[in-house]
Structures are given as structure tokens and as C-alpha cells.
Amino acid sequence: MNRIGVDHYLAEGCGRCPLGGTPDCKVHAWQPELRALRQIVLGCGLTEEVKWGVPCYTFQGSNILIVSAFKEYASLSFFKGALLADPQGILAKPGEHSQAARIVRITRVQDLAELEPVLRAYIFEAIEVERMGLQVDFKAKHELALPEELQQRLDADPVLKAAFGALTPGRQRGYVLYFSAPKQSKTRTARIEACVQRILDGKGMQDR
């Protein structure tokens, strides 16, 4: 266990922003909640480490969950939370496009007295998911809903359509998210046109 590392996180924060080690660090705002979450998790027999600057808990070397602080809440995040049954309905997607991860948001340490048996059950289920070798099905991630402007552009240009289809699923997804973001059709179209050559060159959004 890396208790020294986690103790440092609780005392100084993750160190990923200039607020680390100052009273304004968000970790300081959620000390009781983070410490309570830590004790619940440790009581389930997971190995404690520090990864990405935050407490991470593993089973036989595999990541199960992390405990961390955000501006508005403390959290317990399951790496494969999408595979958990969640009968209490407490798991949420950390982001709109999250596939596997699920998060439990905690805003009052008092709530953990009631939630502890539920969280322990979820943690043991997450351990069993890992023990069984279950994997999140990312099929939906590759079945992208293309914005209308992109679909029309691809249908009008077979070469571009072939080039887009040859991109890796991750690159395709990056473009689709980027093209879909604007509310106005003309802005979506402008973004598509600006990226045509990159697509033809087989490059993703982040490729140089």
C-alpha cells in the first residue's frame, strides 16, 4: 500500500494545478468525505496506490476505482462501473460520452453512514467483475451517430467517405464530437470543410 502517497494527497492535493498545497485546493474542501471513502474502500481489501496524482485502488494489479475531489463534490469512481447492476441508482456517467466509468458523488460525510453498505456491495461486485475478466462492450462507441452535415458531405464525396472509413475508431470519434459540438449548422459545416484535407491524409484531430 502507498499510504504515504495517499496521506500526501490528502494533505497537499494532487499537485496537478497551482492550487495544490494551498487552502484553495479542492481536496481540502472535502477532507471528511475523502477520508471516510478511503476507509470504506480499504475495508474491502483492495490495494491502495497513487495514480494520476489521486488514490487508486486495485485488485491483483487491475484498476478498480479511484477516490478524488472535485470542486462541488468528493467522488468514488469505478473504472468498469457500466458493468455494475446499480440497484440503488447512485452511479452516474462522469461525462456525456463516458463509456465504462461510473461515479458516485458525495457532498456530505453524513450520507456515507447510510451509503457505506451500498458502496461496499458495489465495490465487491466491481472486484468480482474484474475477477471474472469481464470487459465493457465499446461497440456503441464505434457506431457513431454522424451529424447530418458530415453524412451529406461523405455521401457527396466517395473518396472522402473512404478516407473517413479508413480512420481508426478513435480518430473518427474525435472528428464526430468536434463536428457535432456547434449548435449552428453553418458552423458544423465550416468545421467539416476545414478538416477535409486532414481526413484525406489519414490524420486525426490531434495528429500533427
PDB file of C-alpha atoms in Angstrom:
ATOM      1  CA  MET A   1       0.000   0.000   0.000  1.00  0.00           C
ATOM      2  CA  ASN A   2       1.138   3.516  -0.723  1.00  0.00           C
ATOM      3  CA  ARG A   3      -0.298   5.142   2.392  1.00  0.00           C
ATOM      4  CA  ILE A   4       2.415   7.804   2.450  1.00  0.00           C
ATOM      5  CA  GLY A   5       1.417   8.850  -1.057  1.00  0.00           C
ATOM      6  CA  VAL A   6      -2.281   8.970  -0.209  1.00  0.00           C
ATOM      7  CA  ASP A   7      -1.586  10.855   3.004  1.00  0.00           C
ATOM      8  CA  HIS A   8       0.335  13.377   0.898  1.00  0.00           C
ATOM      9  CA  TYR A   9      -2.652  13.674  -1.454  1.00  0.00           C
ATOM     10  CA  LEU A  10      -4.980  14.346   1.458  1.00  0.00           C
ATOM     11  CA  ALA A  11      -2.577  16.935   2.851  1.00  0.00           C
ATOM     12  CA  GLU A  12      -1.428  18.665  -0.336  1.00  0.00           C
ATOM     13  CA  GLY A  13      -3.803  17.675  -3.146  1.00  0.00           C
ATOM     14  CA  CYS A  14      -2.977  16.006  -6.444  1.00  0.00           C
ATOM     15  CA  GLY A  15      -0.444  18.648  -7.488  1.00  0.00           C
ATOM     16  CA  ARG A  16      -1.870  18.937 -10.994  1.00  0.00           C
ATOM     17  CA  CYS A  17      -2.806  22.584 -10.632  1.00  0.00           C
ATOM     18  CA  PRO A  18      -1.235  25.660  -8.978  1.00  0.00           C
ATOM     19  CA  LEU A  19      -3.686  25.390  -6.062  1.00  0.00           C
ATOM     20  CA  GLY A  20      -2.015  22.236  -4.743  1.00  0.00           C
ATOM     21  CA  GLY A  21      -0.714  22.679  -1.225  1.00  0.00           C
ATOM     22  CA  THR A  22      -2.810  25.821  -0.687  1.00  0.00           C
ATOM     23  CA  PRO A  23      -6.056  26.299   1.285  1.00  0.00           C
ATOM     24  CA  ASP A  24      -7.882  26.737  -2.032  1.00  0.00           C
ATOM     25  CA  CYS A  25      -7.092  23.193  -3.225  1.00  0.00           C
ATOM     26  CA  LYS A  26     -10.369  21.345  -3.723  1.00  0.00           C
ATOM     27  CA  VAL A  27      -9.033  18.360  -1.769  1.00  0.00           C
ATOM     28  CA  HIS A  28      -9.135  20.463   1.401  1.00  0.00           C
ATOM     29  CA  ALA A  29     -12.828  21.204   0.911  1.00  0.00           C
ATOM     30  CA  TRP A  30     -13.729  17.504   1.091  1.00  0.00           C
ATOM     31  CA  GLN A  31     -11.394  16.115   3.758  1.00  0.00           C
ATOM     32  CA  PRO A  32     -14.049  14.305   5.868  1.00  0.00           C
ATOM     33  CA  GLU A  33     -15.692  12.780   2.802  1.00  0.00           C
ATOM     34  CA  LEU A  34     -12.388  11.661   1.241  1.00  0.00           C
ATOM     35  CA  ARG A  35     -11.140  10.113   4.468  1.00  0.00           C
ATOM     36  CA  ALA A  36     -14.413   8.279   5.006  1.00  0.00           C
ATOM     37  CA  LEU A  37     -14.420   6.973   1.440  1.00  0.00           C
ATOM     38  CA  ARG A  38     -10.837   5.822   1.880  1.00  0.00           C
ATOM     39  CA  GLN A  39     -11.697   3.793   4.965  1.00  0.00           C
ATOM     40  CA  ILE A  40     -14.672   2.169   3.263  1.00  0.00           C
ATOM     41  CA  VAL A  41     -12.546   1.143   0.283  1.00  0.00           C
ATOM     42  CA  LEU A  42      -9.665  -0.131   2.400  1.00  0.00           C
ATOM     43  CA  GLY A  43     -12.151  -2.243   4.331  1.00  0.00           C
ATOM     44  CA  CYS A  44     -12.894  -4.125   1.117  1.00  0.00           C
ATOM     45  CA  GLY A  45      -9.349  -5.449   0.788  1.00  0.00           C
ATOM     46  CA  LEU A  46      -8.183  -3.512  -2.250  1.00  0.00           C
ATOM     47  CA  THR A  47      -4.580  -2.413  -2.722  1.00  0.00           C
ATOM     48  CA  GLU A  48      -4.036   1.305  -2.287  1.00  0.00           C
ATOM     49  CA  GLU A  49      -1.785   3.163  -4.710  1.00  0.00           C
ATOM     50  CA  VAL A  50      -1.407   6.647  -6.134  1.00  0.00           C
ATOM     51  CA  LYS A  51      -2.014   7.039  -9.874  1.00  0.00           C
ATOM     52  CA  TRP A  52      -2.585  10.245 -11.820  1.00  0.00           C
ATOM     53  CA  GLY A  53      -1.965  12.045  -8.531  1.00  0.00           C
ATOM     54  CA  VAL A  54      -5.040  10.562  -6.795  1.00  0.00           C
ATOM     55  CA  PRO A  55      -5.768   7.486  -4.627  1.00  0.00           C
ATOM     56  CA  CYS A  56      -6.315   4.472  -6.860  1.00  0.00           C
ATOM     57  CA  TYR A  57      -7.428   1.057  -5.629  1.00  0.00           C
ATOM     58  CA  THR A  58      -6.536  -2.135  -7.438  1.00  0.00           C
ATOM     59  CA  PHE A  59      -7.232  -5.863  -7.367  1.00  0.00           C
ATOM     60  CA  GLN A  60      -4.394  -8.140  -8.467  1.00  0.00           C
ATOM     61  CA  GLY A  61      -2.847  -5.239 -10.364  1.00  0.00           C
ATOM     62  CA  SER A  62      -6.043  -4.173 -12.130  1.00  0.00           C
ATOM     63  CA  ASN A  63      -7.624  -0.775 -11.518  1.00  0.00           C
ATOM     64  CA  ILE A  64     -10.972  -0.976  -9.735  1.00  0.00           C
ATOM     65  CA  LEU A  65     -11.740   2.554  -8.568  1.00  0.00           C
ATOM     66  CA  ILE A  66     -10.333   5.917  -7.599  1.00  0.00           C
ATOM     67  CA  VAL A  67     -11.239   8.337  -4.823  1.00  0.00           C
ATOM     68  CA  SER A  68     -10.884  12.017  -5.657  1.00  0.00           C
ATOM     69  CA  ALA A  69     -12.183  15.530  -5.109  1.00  0.00           C
ATOM     70  CA  PHE A  70     -13.884  17.897  -7.495  1.00  0.00           C
ATOM     71  CA  LYS A  71     -14.977  21.461  -6.925  1.00  0.00           C
ATOM     72  CA  GLU A  72     -18.545  20.544  -5.995  1.00  0.00           C
ATOM     73  CA  TYR A  73     -18.191  17.034  -4.538  1.00  0.00           C
ATOM     74  CA  ALA A  74     -15.967  14.184  -3.462  1.00  0.00           C
ATOM     75  CA  SER A  75     -16.205  11.063  -5.566  1.00  0.00           C
ATOM     76  CA  LEU A  76     -15.717   7.349  -5.826  1.00  0.00           C
ATOM     77  CA  SER A  77     -15.221   6.381  -9.473  1.00  0.00           C
ATOM     78  CA  PHE A  78     -15.446   2.816 -10.811  1.00  0.00           C
ATOM     79  CA  PHE A  79     -13.364   2.076 -13.901  1.00  0.00           C
ATOM     80  CA  LYS A  80     -15.902  -0.516 -15.124  1.00  0.00           C
ATOM     81  CA  GLY A  81     -18.941   0.979 -13.451  1.00  0.00           C
ATOM     82  CA  ALA A  82     -21.054   0.403 -16.552  1.00  0.00           C
ATOM     83  CA  LEU A  83     -20.959  -3.320 -15.723  1.00  0.00           C
ATOM     84  CA  LEU A  84     -22.347  -2.867 -12.203  1.00  0.00           C
ATOM     85  CA  ALA A  85     -26.030  -3.549 -11.541  1.00  0.00           C
ATOM     86  CA  ASP A  86     -26.596  -0.275  -9.620  1.00  0.00           C
ATOM     87  CA  PRO A  87     -29.897  -1.231  -7.936  1.00  0.00           C
ATOM     88  CA  GLN A  88     -29.747   1.962  -5.858  1.00  0.00           C
ATOM     89  CA  GLY A  89     -29.338   4.200  -8.895  1.00  0.00           C
ATOM     90  CA  ILE A  90     -26.363   6.076  -7.451  1.00  0.00           C
ATOM     91  CA  LEU A  91     -23.944   5.675 -10.356  1.00  0.00           C
ATOM     92  CA  ALA A  92     -23.606   8.442 -12.916  1.00  0.00           C
ATOM     93  CA  LYS A  93     -21.544   8.990 -16.030  1.00  0.00           C
ATOM     94  CA  PRO A  94     -18.657  11.345 -15.256  1.00  0.00           C
ATOM     95  CA  GLY A  95     -19.086  12.859 -18.719  1.00  0.00           C
ATOM     96  CA  GLU A  96     -21.647  12.814 -21.513  1.00  0.00           C
ATOM     97  CA  HIS A  97     -19.559  10.484 -23.648  1.00  0.00           C
ATOM     98  CA  SER A  98     -18.233   8.211 -20.892  1.00  0.00           C
ATOM     99  CA  GLN A  99     -18.429   4.552 -21.849  1.00  0.00           C
ATOM    100  CA  ALA A 100     -17.119   2.458 -18.960  1.00  0.00           C
ATOM    101  CA  ALA A 101     -16.571   4.698 -15.934  1.00  0.00           C
ATOM    102  CA  ARG A 102     -19.292   5.476 -13.425  1.00  0.00           C
ATOM    103  CA  ILE A 103     -19.068   7.847 -10.486  1.00  0.00           C
ATOM    104  CA  VAL A 104     -20.699   8.229  -7.084  1.00  0.00           C
ATOM    105  CA  ARG A 105     -20.863  11.867  -5.981  1.00  0.00           C
ATOM    106  CA  ILE A 106     -20.675  12.615  -2.271  1.00  0.00           C
ATOM    107  CA  THR A 107     -21.459  16.048  -0.853  1.00  0.00           C
ATOM    108  CA  ARG A 108     -21.972  15.259   2.853  1.00  0.00           C
ATOM    109  CA  VAL A 109     -19.930  12.924   5.025  1.00  0.00           C
ATOM    110  CA  GLN A 110     -23.120  12.201   6.976  1.00  0.00           C
ATOM    111  CA  ASP A 111     -24.562  10.446   3.916  1.00  0.00           C
ATOM    112  CA  LEU A 112     -21.784   7.859   3.999  1.00  0.00           C
ATOM    113  CA  ALA A 113     -23.092   6.254   7.189  1.00  0.00           C
ATOM    114  CA  GLU A 114     -26.178   5.159   5.253  1.00  0.00           C
ATOM    115  CA  LEU A 115     -24.352   4.592   1.970  1.00  0.00           C
ATOM    116  CA  GLU A 116     -21.482   2.510   3.346  1.00  0.00           C
ATOM    117  CA  PRO A 117     -23.148  -0.940   2.993  1.00  0.00           C
ATOM    118  CA  VAL A 118     -24.282   0.001  -0.501  1.00  0.00           C
ATOM    119  CA  LEU A 119     -20.828   1.177  -1.531  1.00  0.00           C
ATOM    120  CA  ARG A 120     -19.224  -1.934  -0.069  1.00  0.00           C
ATOM    121  CA  ALA A 121     -21.615  -4.106  -2.100  1.00  0.00           C
ATOM    122  CA  TYR A 122     -20.771  -2.168  -5.257  1.00  0.00           C
ATOM    123  CA  ILE A 123     -17.040  -2.467  -4.557  1.00  0.00           C
ATOM    124  CA  PHE A 124     -17.262  -6.223  -4.042  1.00  0.00           C
ATOM    125  CA  GLU A 125     -19.273  -6.502  -7.261  1.00  0.00           C
ATOM    126  CA  ALA A 126     -16.576  -4.483  -9.075  1.00  0.00           C
ATOM    127  CA  ILE A 127     -13.943  -6.866  -7.717  1.00  0.00           C
ATOM    128  CA  GLU A 128     -15.957  -9.826  -8.969  1.00  0.00           C
ATOM    129  CA  VAL A 129     -16.296  -8.185 -12.391  1.00  0.00           C
ATOM    130  CA  GLU A 130     -12.507  -7.953 -12.550  1.00  0.00           C
ATOM    131  CA  ARG A 131     -12.018 -11.474 -11.194  1.00  0.00           C
ATOM    132  CA  MET A 132     -14.256 -12.826 -13.957  1.00  0.00           C
ATOM    133  CA  GLY A 133     -12.360 -10.844 -16.594  1.00  0.00           C
ATOM    134  CA  LEU A 134     -15.454  -9.003 -17.832  1.00  0.00           C
ATOM    135  CA  GLN A 135     -14.937  -6.167 -20.291  1.00  0.00           C
ATOM    136  CA  VAL A 136     -17.089  -3.200 -21.237  1.00  0.00           C
ATOM    137  CA  ASP A 137     -18.528  -3.565 -24.727  1.00  0.00           C
ATOM    138  CA  PHE A 138     -17.328  -0.499 -26.596  1.00  0.00           C
ATOM    139  CA  LYS A 139     -19.278  -1.445 -29.710  1.00  0.00           C
ATOM    140  CA  ALA A 140     -21.551   1.541 -29.315  1.00  0.00           C
ATOM    141  CA  LYS A 141     -18.500   3.760 -29.258  1.00  0.00           C
ATOM    142  CA  HIS A 142     -17.720   2.762 -32.826  1.00  0.00           C
ATOM    143  CA  GLU A 143     -21.302   3.027 -34.052  1.00  0.00           C
ATOM    144  CA  LEU A 144     -21.165   6.778 -34.260  1.00  0.00           C
ATOM    145  CA  ALA A 145     -24.162   8.953 -34.971  1.00  0.00           C
ATOM    146  CA  LEU A 146     -22.772  11.233 -37.669  1.00  0.00           C
ATOM    147  CA  PRO A 147     -24.055  14.799 -37.815  1.00  0.00           C
ATOM    148  CA  GLU A 148     -26.239  15.365 -40.859  1.00  0.00           C
ATOM    149  CA  GLU A 149     -23.752  17.781 -42.419  1.00  0.00           C
ATOM    150  CA  LEU A 150     -20.956  15.206 -42.248  1.00  0.00           C
ATOM    151  CA  GLN A 151     -23.117  12.406 -43.616  1.00  0.00           C
ATOM    152  CA  GLN A 152     -24.130  14.568 -46.579  1.00  0.00           C
ATOM    153  CA  ARG A 153     -20.520  15.572 -47.232  1.00  0.00           C
ATOM    154  CA  LEU A 154     -19.360  11.952 -47.170  1.00  0.00           C
ATOM    155  CA  ASP A 155     -22.202  10.813 -49.436  1.00  0.00           C
ATOM    156  CA  ALA A 156     -21.232  13.514 -51.929  1.00  0.00           C
ATOM    157  CA  ASP A 157     -17.546  12.563 -51.969  1.00  0.00           C
ATOM    158  CA  PRO A 158     -16.763   8.820 -52.197  1.00  0.00           C
ATOM    159  CA  VAL A 159     -13.029   9.457 -51.780  1.00  0.00           C
ATOM    160  CA  LEU A 160     -13.574  11.380 -48.564  1.00  0.00           C
ATOM    161  CA  LYS A 161     -16.022   8.736 -47.366  1.00  0.00           C
ATOM    162  CA  ALA A 162     -13.454   6.018 -47.927  1.00  0.00           C
ATOM    163  CA  ALA A 163     -10.771   8.055 -46.168  1.00  0.00           C
ATOM    164  CA  PHE A 164     -13.026   8.675 -43.171  1.00  0.00           C
ATOM    165  CA  GLY A 165     -13.928   4.986 -43.020  1.00  0.00           C
ATOM    166  CA  ALA A 166     -10.238   4.076 -43.010  1.00  0.00           C
ATOM    167  CA  LEU A 167      -9.552   6.157 -39.890  1.00  0.00           C
ATOM    168  CA  THR A 168      -9.221   4.392 -36.574  1.00  0.00           C
ATOM    169  CA  PRO A 169     -12.406   4.390 -34.467  1.00  0.00           C
ATOM    170  CA  GLY A 170     -10.775   6.819 -32.050  1.00  0.00           C
ATOM    171  CA  ARG A 171      -9.955   9.305 -34.814  1.00  0.00           C
ATOM    172  CA  GLN A 172     -13.469   9.002 -36.244  1.00  0.00           C
ATOM    173  CA  ARG A 173     -14.959   9.622 -32.824  1.00  0.00           C
ATOM    174  CA  GLY A 174     -12.756  12.671 -32.294  1.00  0.00           C
ATOM    175  CA  TYR A 175     -13.967  14.230 -35.531  1.00  0.00           C
ATOM    176  CA  VAL A 176     -17.619  13.414 -34.860  1.00  0.00           C
ATOM    177  CA  LEU A 177     -17.516  15.014 -31.418  1.00  0.00           C
ATOM    178  CA  TYR A 178     -15.767  18.083 -32.825  1.00  0.00           C
ATOM    179  CA  PHE A 179     -18.164  18.431 -35.762  1.00  0.00           C
ATOM    180  CA  SER A 180     -21.270  17.862 -33.621  1.00  0.00           C
ATOM    181  CA  ALA A 181     -20.464  20.406 -30.917  1.00  0.00           C
ATOM    182  CA  PRO A 182     -21.659  23.668 -32.574  1.00  0.00           C
ATOM    183  CA  LYS A 183     -25.372  24.446 -32.411  1.00  0.00           C
ATOM    184  CA  GLN A 184     -25.472  26.117 -35.835  1.00  0.00           C
ATOM    185  CA  SER A 185     -25.367  24.045 -38.998  1.00  0.00           C
ATOM    186  CA  LYS A 186     -23.135  26.532 -40.807  1.00  0.00           C
ATOM    187  CA  THR A 187     -20.526  26.247 -38.057  1.00  0.00           C
ATOM    188  CA  ARG A 188     -20.641  22.455 -38.217  1.00  0.00           C
ATOM    189  CA  THR A 189     -20.218  22.626 -41.992  1.00  0.00           C
ATOM    190  CA  ALA A 190     -17.280  25.035 -41.663  1.00  0.00           C
ATOM    191  CA  ARG A 191     -15.544  22.698 -39.242  1.00  0.00           C
ATOM    192  CA  ILE A 192     -16.009  19.765 -41.584  1.00  0.00           C
ATOM    193  CA  GLU A 193     -14.593  21.647 -44.562  1.00  0.00           C
ATOM    194  CA  ALA A 194     -11.601  22.797 -42.524  1.00  0.00           C
ATOM    195  CA  CYS A 195     -10.759  19.172 -41.711  1.00  0.00           C
ATOM    196  CA  VAL A 196     -11.295  17.560 -45.114  1.00  0.00           C
ATOM    197  CA  GLN A 197      -7.616  17.515 -46.046  1.00  0.00           C
ATOM    198  CA  ARG A 198      -6.623  16.076 -42.666  1.00  0.00           C
ATOM    199  CA  ILE A 199      -9.103  13.260 -43.148  1.00  0.00           C
ATOM    200  CA  LEU A 200      -7.808  12.606 -46.655  1.00  0.00           C
ATOM    201  CA  ASP A 201      -4.297  12.481 -45.191  1.00  0.00           C
ATOM    202  CA  GLY A 202      -5.415   9.868 -42.665  1.00  0.00           C
ATOM    203  CA  LYS A 203      -4.823  12.170 -39.698  1.00  0.00           C
ATOM    204  CA  GLY A 204      -6.863  12.573 -36.546  1.00  0.00           C
ATOM    205  CA  MET A 205      -7.740  15.762 -34.708  1.00  0.00           C
ATOM    206  CA  GLN A 206      -4.628  15.620 -32.532  1.00  0.00           C
ATOM    207  CA  ASP A 207      -2.179  14.358 -35.155  1.00  0.00           C
ATOM    208  CA  ARG A 208       0.472  16.715 -36.441  1.00  0.00           C
TER     209      ARG A 208
END
